[in-house]
CSV table of C-alpha atoms in Angstrom, one decimal:
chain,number,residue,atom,x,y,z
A,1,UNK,CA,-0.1,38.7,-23.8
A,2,UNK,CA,3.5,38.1,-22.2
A,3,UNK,CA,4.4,41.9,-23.9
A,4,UNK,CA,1.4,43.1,-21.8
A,5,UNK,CA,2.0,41.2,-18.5
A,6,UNK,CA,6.0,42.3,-18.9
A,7,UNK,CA,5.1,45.9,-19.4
A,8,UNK,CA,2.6,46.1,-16.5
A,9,UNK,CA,5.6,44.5,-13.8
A,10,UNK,CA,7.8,47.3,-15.2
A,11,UNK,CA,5.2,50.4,-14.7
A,12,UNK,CA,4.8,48.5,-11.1
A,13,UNK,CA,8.3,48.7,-10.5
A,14,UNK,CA,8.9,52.0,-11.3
A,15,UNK,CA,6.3,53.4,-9.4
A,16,UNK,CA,7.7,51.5,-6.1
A,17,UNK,CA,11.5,52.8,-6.9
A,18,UNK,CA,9.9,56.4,-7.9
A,19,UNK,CA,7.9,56.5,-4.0
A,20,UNK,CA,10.8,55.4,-2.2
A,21,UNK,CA,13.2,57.8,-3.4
A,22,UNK,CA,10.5,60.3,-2.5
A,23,UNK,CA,10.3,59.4,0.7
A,24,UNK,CA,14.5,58.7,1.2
A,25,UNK,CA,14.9,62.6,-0.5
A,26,UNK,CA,12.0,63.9,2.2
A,27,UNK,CA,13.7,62.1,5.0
A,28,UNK,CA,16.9,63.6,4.8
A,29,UNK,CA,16.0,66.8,3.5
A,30,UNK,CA,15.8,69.8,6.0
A,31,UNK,CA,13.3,70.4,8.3
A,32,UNK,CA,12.2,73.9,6.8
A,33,UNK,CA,11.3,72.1,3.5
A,34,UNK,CA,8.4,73.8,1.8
A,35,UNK,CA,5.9,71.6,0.5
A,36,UNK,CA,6.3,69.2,-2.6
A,37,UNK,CA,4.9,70.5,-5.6
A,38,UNK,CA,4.8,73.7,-7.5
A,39,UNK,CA,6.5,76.5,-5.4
A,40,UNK,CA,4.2,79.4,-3.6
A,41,UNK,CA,6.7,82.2,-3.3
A,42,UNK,CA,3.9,84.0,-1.0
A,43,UNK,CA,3.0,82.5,2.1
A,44,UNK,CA,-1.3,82.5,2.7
A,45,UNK,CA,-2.8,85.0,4.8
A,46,UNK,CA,-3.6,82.2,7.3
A,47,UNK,CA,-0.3,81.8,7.6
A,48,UNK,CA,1.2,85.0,8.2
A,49,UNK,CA,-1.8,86.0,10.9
A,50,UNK,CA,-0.5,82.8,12.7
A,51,UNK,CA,3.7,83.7,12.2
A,52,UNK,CA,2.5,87.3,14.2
A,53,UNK,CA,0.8,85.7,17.5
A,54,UNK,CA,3.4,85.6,19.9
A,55,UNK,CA,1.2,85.0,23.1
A,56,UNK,CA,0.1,81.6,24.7
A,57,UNK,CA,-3.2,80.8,22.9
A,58,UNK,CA,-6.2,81.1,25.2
A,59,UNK,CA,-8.0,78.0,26.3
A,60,UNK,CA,-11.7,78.9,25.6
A,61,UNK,CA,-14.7,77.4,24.2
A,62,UNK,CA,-16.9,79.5,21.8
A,63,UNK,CA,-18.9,81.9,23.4
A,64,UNK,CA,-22.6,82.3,23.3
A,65,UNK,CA,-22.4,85.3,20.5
A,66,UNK,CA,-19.8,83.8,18.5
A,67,UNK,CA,-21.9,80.9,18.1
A,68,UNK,CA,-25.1,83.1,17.3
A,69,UNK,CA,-23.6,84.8,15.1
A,70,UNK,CA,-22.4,82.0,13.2
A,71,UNK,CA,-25.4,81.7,11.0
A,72,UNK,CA,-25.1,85.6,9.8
A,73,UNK,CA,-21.5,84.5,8.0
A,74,UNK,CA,-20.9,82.0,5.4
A,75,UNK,CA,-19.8,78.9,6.4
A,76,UNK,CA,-15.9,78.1,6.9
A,77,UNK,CA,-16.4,74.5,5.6
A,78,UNK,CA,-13.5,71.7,6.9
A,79,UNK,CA,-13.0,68.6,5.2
A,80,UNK,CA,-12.4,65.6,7.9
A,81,UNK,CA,-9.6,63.5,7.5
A,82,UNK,CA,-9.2,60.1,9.1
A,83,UNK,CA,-6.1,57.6,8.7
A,84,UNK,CA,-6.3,53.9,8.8
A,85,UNK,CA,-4.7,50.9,8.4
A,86,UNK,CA,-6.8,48.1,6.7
A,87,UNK,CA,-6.8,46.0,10.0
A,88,UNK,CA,-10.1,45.0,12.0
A,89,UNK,CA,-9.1,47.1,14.5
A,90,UNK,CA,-8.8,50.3,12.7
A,91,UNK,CA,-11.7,49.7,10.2
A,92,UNK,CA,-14.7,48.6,12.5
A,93,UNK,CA,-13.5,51.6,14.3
A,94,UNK,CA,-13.7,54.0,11.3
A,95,UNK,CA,-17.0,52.6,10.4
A,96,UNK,CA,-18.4,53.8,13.4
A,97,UNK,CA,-16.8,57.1,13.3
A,98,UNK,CA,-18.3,57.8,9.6
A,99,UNK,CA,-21.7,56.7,10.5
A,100,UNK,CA,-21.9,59.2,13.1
A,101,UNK,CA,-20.0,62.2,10.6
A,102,UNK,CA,-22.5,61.5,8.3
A,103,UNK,CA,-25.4,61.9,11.4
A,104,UNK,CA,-24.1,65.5,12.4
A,105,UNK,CA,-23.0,66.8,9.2
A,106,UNK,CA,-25.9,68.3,8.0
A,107,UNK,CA,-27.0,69.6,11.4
A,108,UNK,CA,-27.6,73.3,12.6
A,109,UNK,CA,-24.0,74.7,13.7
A,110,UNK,CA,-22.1,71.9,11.3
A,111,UNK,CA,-19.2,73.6,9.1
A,112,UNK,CA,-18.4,69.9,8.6
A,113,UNK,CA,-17.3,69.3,4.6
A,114,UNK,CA,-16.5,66.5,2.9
A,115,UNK,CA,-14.6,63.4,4.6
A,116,UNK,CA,-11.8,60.9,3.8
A,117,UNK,CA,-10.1,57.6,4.9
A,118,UNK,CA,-6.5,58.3,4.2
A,119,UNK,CA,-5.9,54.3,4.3
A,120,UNK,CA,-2.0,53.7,4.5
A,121,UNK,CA,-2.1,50.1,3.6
A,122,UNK,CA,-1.2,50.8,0.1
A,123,UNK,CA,-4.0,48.9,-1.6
A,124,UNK,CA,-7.8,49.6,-1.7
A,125,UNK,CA,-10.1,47.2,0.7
A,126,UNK,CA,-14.2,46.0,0.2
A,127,UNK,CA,-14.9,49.3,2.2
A,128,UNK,CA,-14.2,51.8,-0.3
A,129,UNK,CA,-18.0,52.2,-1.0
A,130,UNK,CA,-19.0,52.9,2.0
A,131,UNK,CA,-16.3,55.0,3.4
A,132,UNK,CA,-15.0,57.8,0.9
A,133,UNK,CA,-11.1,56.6,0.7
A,134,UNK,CA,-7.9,57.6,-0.6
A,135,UNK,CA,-5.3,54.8,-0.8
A,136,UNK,CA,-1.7,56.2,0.5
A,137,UNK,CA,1.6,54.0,0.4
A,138,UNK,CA,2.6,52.9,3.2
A,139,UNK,CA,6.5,53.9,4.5
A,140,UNK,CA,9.1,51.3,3.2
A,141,UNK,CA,9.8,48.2,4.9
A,142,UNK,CA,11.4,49.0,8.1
A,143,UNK,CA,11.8,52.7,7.6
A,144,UNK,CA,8.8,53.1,10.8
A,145,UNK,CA,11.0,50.8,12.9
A,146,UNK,CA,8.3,49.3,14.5
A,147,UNK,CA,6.2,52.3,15.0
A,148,UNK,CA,3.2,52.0,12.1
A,149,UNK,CA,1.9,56.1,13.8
A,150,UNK,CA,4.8,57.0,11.7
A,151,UNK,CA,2.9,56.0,8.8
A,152,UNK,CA,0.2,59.0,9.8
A,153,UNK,CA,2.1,62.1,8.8
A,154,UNK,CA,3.3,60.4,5.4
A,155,UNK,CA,-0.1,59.1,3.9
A,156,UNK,CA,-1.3,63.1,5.2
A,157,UNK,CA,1.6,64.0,2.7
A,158,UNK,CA,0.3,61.9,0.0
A,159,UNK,CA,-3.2,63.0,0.6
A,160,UNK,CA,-2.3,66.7,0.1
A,161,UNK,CA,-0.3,66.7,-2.7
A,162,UNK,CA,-2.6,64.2,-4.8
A,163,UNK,CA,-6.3,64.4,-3.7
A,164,UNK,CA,-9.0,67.6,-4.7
A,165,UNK,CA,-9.8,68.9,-1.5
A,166,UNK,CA,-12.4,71.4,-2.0
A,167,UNK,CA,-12.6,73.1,2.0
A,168,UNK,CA,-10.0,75.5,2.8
A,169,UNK,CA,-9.9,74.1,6.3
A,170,UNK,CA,-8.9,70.2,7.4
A,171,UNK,CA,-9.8,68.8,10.6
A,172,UNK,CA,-7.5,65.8,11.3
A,173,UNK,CA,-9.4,63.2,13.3
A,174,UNK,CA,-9.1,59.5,14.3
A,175,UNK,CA,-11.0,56.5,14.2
A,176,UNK,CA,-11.7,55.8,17.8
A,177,UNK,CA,-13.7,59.2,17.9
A,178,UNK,CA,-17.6,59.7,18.4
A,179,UNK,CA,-18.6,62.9,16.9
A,180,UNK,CA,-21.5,63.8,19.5
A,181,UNK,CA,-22.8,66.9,18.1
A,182,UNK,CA,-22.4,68.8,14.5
A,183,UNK,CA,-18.5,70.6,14.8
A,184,UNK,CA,-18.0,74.5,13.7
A,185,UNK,CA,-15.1,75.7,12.4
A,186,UNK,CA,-13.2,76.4,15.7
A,187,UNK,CA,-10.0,77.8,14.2
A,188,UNK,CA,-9.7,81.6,14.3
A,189,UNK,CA,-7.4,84.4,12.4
A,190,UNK,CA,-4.8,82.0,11.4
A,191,UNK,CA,-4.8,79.9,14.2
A,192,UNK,CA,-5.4,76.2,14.3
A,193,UNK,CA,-7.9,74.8,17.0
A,194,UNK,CA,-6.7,71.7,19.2
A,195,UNK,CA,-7.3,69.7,22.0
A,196,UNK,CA,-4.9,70.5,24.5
A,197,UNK,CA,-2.9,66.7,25.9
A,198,UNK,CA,-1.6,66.7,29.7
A,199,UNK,CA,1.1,64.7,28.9
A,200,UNK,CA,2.3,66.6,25.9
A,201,UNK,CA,4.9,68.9,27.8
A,202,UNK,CA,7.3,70.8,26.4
A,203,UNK,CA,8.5,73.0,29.0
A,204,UNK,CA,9.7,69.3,30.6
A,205,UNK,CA,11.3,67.9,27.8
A,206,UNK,CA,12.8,71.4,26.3
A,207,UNK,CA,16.8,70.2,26.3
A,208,UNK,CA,15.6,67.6,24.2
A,209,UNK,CA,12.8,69.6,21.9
A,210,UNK,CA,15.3,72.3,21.0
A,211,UNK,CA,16.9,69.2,18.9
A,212,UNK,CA,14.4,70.0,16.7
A,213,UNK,CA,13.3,73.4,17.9
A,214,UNK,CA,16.4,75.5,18.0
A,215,UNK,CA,16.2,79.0,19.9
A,216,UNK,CA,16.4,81.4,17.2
A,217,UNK,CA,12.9,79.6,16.3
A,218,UNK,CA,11.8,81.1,19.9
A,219,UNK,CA,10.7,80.0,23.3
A,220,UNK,CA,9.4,76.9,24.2
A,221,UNK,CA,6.3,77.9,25.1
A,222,UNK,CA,5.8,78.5,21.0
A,223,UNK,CA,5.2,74.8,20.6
A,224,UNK,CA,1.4,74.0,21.9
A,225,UNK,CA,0.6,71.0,23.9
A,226,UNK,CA,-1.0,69.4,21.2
A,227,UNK,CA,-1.3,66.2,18.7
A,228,UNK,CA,-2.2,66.1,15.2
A,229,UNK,CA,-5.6,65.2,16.7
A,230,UNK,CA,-8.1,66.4,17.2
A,231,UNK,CA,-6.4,69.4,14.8
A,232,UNK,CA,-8.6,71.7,12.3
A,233,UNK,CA,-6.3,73.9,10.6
A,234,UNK,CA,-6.0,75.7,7.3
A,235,UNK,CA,-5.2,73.6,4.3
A,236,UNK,CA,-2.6,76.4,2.8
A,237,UNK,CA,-0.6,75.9,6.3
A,238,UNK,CA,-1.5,71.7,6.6
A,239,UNK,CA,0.6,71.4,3.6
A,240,UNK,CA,3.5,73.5,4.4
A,241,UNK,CA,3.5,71.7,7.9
A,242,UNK,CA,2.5,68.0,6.6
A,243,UNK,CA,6.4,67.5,5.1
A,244,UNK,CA,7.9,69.0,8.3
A,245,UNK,CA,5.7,67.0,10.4
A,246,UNK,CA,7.1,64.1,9.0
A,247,UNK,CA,10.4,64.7,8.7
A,248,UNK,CA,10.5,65.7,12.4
A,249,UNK,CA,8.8,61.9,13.3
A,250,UNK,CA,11.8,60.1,11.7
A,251,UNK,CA,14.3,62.3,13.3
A,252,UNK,CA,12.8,61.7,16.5
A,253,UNK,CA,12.4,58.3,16.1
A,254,UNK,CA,16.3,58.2,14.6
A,255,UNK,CA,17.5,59.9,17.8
A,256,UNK,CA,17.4,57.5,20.9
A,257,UNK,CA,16.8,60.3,23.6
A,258,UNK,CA,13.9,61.2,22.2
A,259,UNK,CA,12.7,58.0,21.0
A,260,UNK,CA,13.1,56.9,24.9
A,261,UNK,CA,11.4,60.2,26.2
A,262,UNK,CA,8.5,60.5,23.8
A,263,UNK,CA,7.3,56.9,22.9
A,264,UNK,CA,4.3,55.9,22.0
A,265,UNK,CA,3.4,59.7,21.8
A,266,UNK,CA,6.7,60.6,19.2
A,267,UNK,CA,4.6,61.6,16.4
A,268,UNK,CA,2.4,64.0,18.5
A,269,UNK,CA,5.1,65.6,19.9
A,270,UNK,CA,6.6,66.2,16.2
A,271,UNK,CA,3.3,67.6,14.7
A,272,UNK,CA,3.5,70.3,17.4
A,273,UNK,CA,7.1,71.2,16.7
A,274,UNK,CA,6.1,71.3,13.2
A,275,UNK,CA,3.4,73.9,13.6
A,276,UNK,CA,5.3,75.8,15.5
A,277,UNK,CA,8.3,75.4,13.3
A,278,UNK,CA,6.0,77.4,10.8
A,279,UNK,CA,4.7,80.1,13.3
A,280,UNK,CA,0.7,78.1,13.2
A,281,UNK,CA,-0.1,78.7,16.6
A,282,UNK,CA,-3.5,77.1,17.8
A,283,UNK,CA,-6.2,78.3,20.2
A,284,UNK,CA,-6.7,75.5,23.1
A,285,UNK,CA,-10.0,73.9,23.5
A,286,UNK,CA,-10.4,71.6,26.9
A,287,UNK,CA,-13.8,70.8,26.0
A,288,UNK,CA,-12.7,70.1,22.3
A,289,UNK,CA,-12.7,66.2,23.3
A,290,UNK,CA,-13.8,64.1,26.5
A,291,UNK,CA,-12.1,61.0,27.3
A,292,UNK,CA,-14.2,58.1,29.1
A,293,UNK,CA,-13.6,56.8,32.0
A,294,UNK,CA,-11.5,60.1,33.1
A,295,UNK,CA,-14.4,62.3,31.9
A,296,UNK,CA,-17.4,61.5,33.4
A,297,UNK,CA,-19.8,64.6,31.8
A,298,UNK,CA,-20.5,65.6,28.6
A,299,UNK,CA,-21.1,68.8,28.8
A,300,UNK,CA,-20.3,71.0,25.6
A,301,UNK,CA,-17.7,68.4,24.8
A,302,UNK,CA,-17.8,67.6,20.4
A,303,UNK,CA,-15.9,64.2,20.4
A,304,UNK,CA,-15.7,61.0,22.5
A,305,UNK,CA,-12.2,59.8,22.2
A,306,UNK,CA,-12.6,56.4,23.6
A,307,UNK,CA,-8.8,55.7,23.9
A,308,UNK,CA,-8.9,54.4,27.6
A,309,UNK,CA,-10.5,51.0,28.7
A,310,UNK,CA,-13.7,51.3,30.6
A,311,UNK,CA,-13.8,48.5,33.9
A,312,UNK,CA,-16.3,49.3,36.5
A,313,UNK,CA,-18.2,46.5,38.6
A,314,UNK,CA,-21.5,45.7,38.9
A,315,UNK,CA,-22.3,49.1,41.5
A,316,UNK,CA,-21.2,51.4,38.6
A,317,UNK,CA,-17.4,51.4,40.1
A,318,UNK,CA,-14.5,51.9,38.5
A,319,UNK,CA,-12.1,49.4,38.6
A,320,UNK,CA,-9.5,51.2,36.4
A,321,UNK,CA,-6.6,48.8,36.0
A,322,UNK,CA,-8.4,45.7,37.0
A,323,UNK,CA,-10.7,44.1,34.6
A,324,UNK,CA,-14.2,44.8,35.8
A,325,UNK,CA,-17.3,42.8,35.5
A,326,UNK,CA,-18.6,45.0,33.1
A,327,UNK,CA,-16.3,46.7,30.4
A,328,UNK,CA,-15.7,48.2,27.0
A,329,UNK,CA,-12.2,48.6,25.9
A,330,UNK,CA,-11.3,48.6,22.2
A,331,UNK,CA,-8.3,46.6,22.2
A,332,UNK,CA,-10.8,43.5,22.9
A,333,UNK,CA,-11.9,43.4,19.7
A,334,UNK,CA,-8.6,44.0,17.8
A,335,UNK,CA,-8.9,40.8,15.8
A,336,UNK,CA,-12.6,40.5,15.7
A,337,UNK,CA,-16.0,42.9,14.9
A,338,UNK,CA,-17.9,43.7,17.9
A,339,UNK,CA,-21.0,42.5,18.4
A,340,UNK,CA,-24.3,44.6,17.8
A,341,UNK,CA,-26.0,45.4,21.1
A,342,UNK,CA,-22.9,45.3,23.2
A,343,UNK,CA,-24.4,44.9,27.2
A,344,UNK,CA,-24.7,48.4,28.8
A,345,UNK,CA,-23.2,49.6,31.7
A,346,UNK,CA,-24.6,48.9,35.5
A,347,UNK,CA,-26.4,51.8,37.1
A,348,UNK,CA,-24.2,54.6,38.7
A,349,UNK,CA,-22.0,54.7,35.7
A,350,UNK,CA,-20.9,57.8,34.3
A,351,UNK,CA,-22.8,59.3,31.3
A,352,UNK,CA,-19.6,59.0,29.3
A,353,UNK,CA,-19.5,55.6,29.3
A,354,UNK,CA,-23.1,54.3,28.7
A,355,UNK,CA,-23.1,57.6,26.1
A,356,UNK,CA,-20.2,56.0,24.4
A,357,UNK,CA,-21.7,52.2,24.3
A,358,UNK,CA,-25.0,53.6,23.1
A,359,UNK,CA,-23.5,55.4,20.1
A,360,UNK,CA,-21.6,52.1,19.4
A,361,UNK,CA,-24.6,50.3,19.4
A,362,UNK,CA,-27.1,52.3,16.9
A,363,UNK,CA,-24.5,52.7,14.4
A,364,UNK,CA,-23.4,48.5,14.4
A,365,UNK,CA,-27.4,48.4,14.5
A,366,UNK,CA,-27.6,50.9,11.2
A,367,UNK,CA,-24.5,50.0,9.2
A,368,UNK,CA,-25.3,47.0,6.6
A,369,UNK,CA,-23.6,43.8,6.7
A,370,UNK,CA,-21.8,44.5,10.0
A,371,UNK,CA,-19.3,42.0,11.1
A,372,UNK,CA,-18.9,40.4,7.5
């Protein structure tokens, strides 16, 4: 028995030392790394339709016909991709967020795959039956200095090189978002599709961006305004960017100019390099995502990103800034589950908001043993 227990602490140590010197030889290895596996001397077809487009991507929504016609082709399944930590926070949130995948999934107009949990905690949780989960390691002690987002494009890394991902295409998504319709396949010829971030900029931060982006990789305008998320990409160019992605957070986050620039948007701002670093351009979508309060209409909009506290008085006013009478912000139930039938907004409210609260409500209604 002592053989045993001595043999298991060694395989246990091993594996420990064996995943931080994979992640010290990928954090100092260049930028350009292909990667980690077995070698692909040819680059995808994906990715070679995306190294040619040399033009701003258009900001668009499908049209009319490319959505009729939709149903004449086979379908360009995506598999959806969520990382989490094991906290409250994070897995109420992702609860909600796989309820309502699961609603729209099979819907007319879904090209929506298979889903995971990439949970970065390192060890499996009492969720793992209800949400499908793949347990990544988190980053060493230290090595996110503070930062846990950097843990994001690691456990991706993990995910890609280990899991069976059947779907040629991966649409990197969050916890905090409601799908509120079944999502196509919105990437086109090569290119990723994203949500296009205001304050992503890099025509404002350039002298500090070409840190990372030198010129002989091309103008500025070749990296998009975009985050990892909300992202659906090809999986052939996802893991050729995932490594780079990664390598491009630490360095940022190494390098105090852009540490102070970028903050608490560092690893969005490094995915975009990344993708452009290997020539994946992406076409725009504004109405990809709406963001409650700021958005106030649905419209064609796929995902409510509910990021931003909602505070609005009793007249339906909003007292952005200022807690309100009546409000839903996440971050007020970072330590504890939120309750079922959370109070609805007062009249004059945007549709946004009561949208979002309603969807929150049926799925803590649906989901078994909610708040244990």
């Amino acid at each position: 028995m002592g053989c045993g227990n001595l043999f298991f602490t060694l395989i246990v140590t091993f594996s420990a030392a064996l995943i931080t010197y994979n992640i010290i030889i990928s954090a100092n290895a260049s930028l350009k790394q292909d990667f980690p596996g077995p070698s692909n001397p040819s680059a995808s077809s994906s990715t070679k339709s995306a190294s040619s487009f040399s033009v701003d991507p258009i900001i668009k929504m499908p049209t009319d016909s490319s959505s009729s016609s939709s149903s004449k082709r086979s379908k360009r399944l995506f598999h959806t991709a969520v990382t989490a930590s094991d906290s409250i926070y994070n897995t109420w949130q992702c609860r909600v967020m796989y309820y309502w995948f699961k609603k729209q999934k099979n819907k007319p107009n879904s090209e929506m795959g298979g889903f995971t949990r990439i949970l970065h905690s390192g060890h499996p949780d009492r969720f793992m039956d209800e949400i499908p989960t793949f347990v990544a390691q988190p980053l060493p002690d230290g090595m996110d200095q503070g930062y846990i987002v950097l843990n994001r494009p690691w456990a991706f890394v993990q995910w890609l090189q280990q899991a069976n991902i059947e779907e040629d295409y991966i649409f990197m998504s969050e916890p905090d978002h409601i799908l509120v319709k079944p999502i196509p396949n919105l990437s086109r010829d090569g290119l990723g599709a994203a949500f296009p971030f205001f304050y992503i900029e890099p025509k404002k931060y350039e002298t500090v961006l070409r840190k990372f982006f030198p010129e002989e990789n091309g103008p500025i305008t070749n990296i998009d305004p975009i985050g990892n998320s909300p992202v659906i990409v090809g999986k052939d160019a996802l893991k050729k960017i995932a490594p780079t992605w990664m390598n491009v957070s630490i360095a940022m986050k190494k390098d105090p100019e852009s540490d102070k620039k970028f903050g608490w948007v560092l690893e969005m701002y490094a995915y975009a390099v990344a993708s452009a670093l290997h020539g994946v351009g992406n076409i725009l979508y504004k109405e990809f995502m709406i963001q409650p309060p700021w958005d106030t209409t649905i419209g064609k909009a796929y995902i409510i990103h509910y990021t931003y506290g909602c505070d609005y008085d009793l007249q339906g006013k909003l007292t952005y800034g200022k807690i309100g009478e009546w409000r839903f912000d996440k971050r007020s139930y970072d330590n504890v589950w939120p309750p079922r039938n959370l109070s609805l907004p007062p009249p004059g409210v945007p549709e946004t908001v009561v949208t979002l609260v309603k969807m929150v409500n049926e799925a803590t209604s649906n989901i078994p043993n909610w708040g244990s």
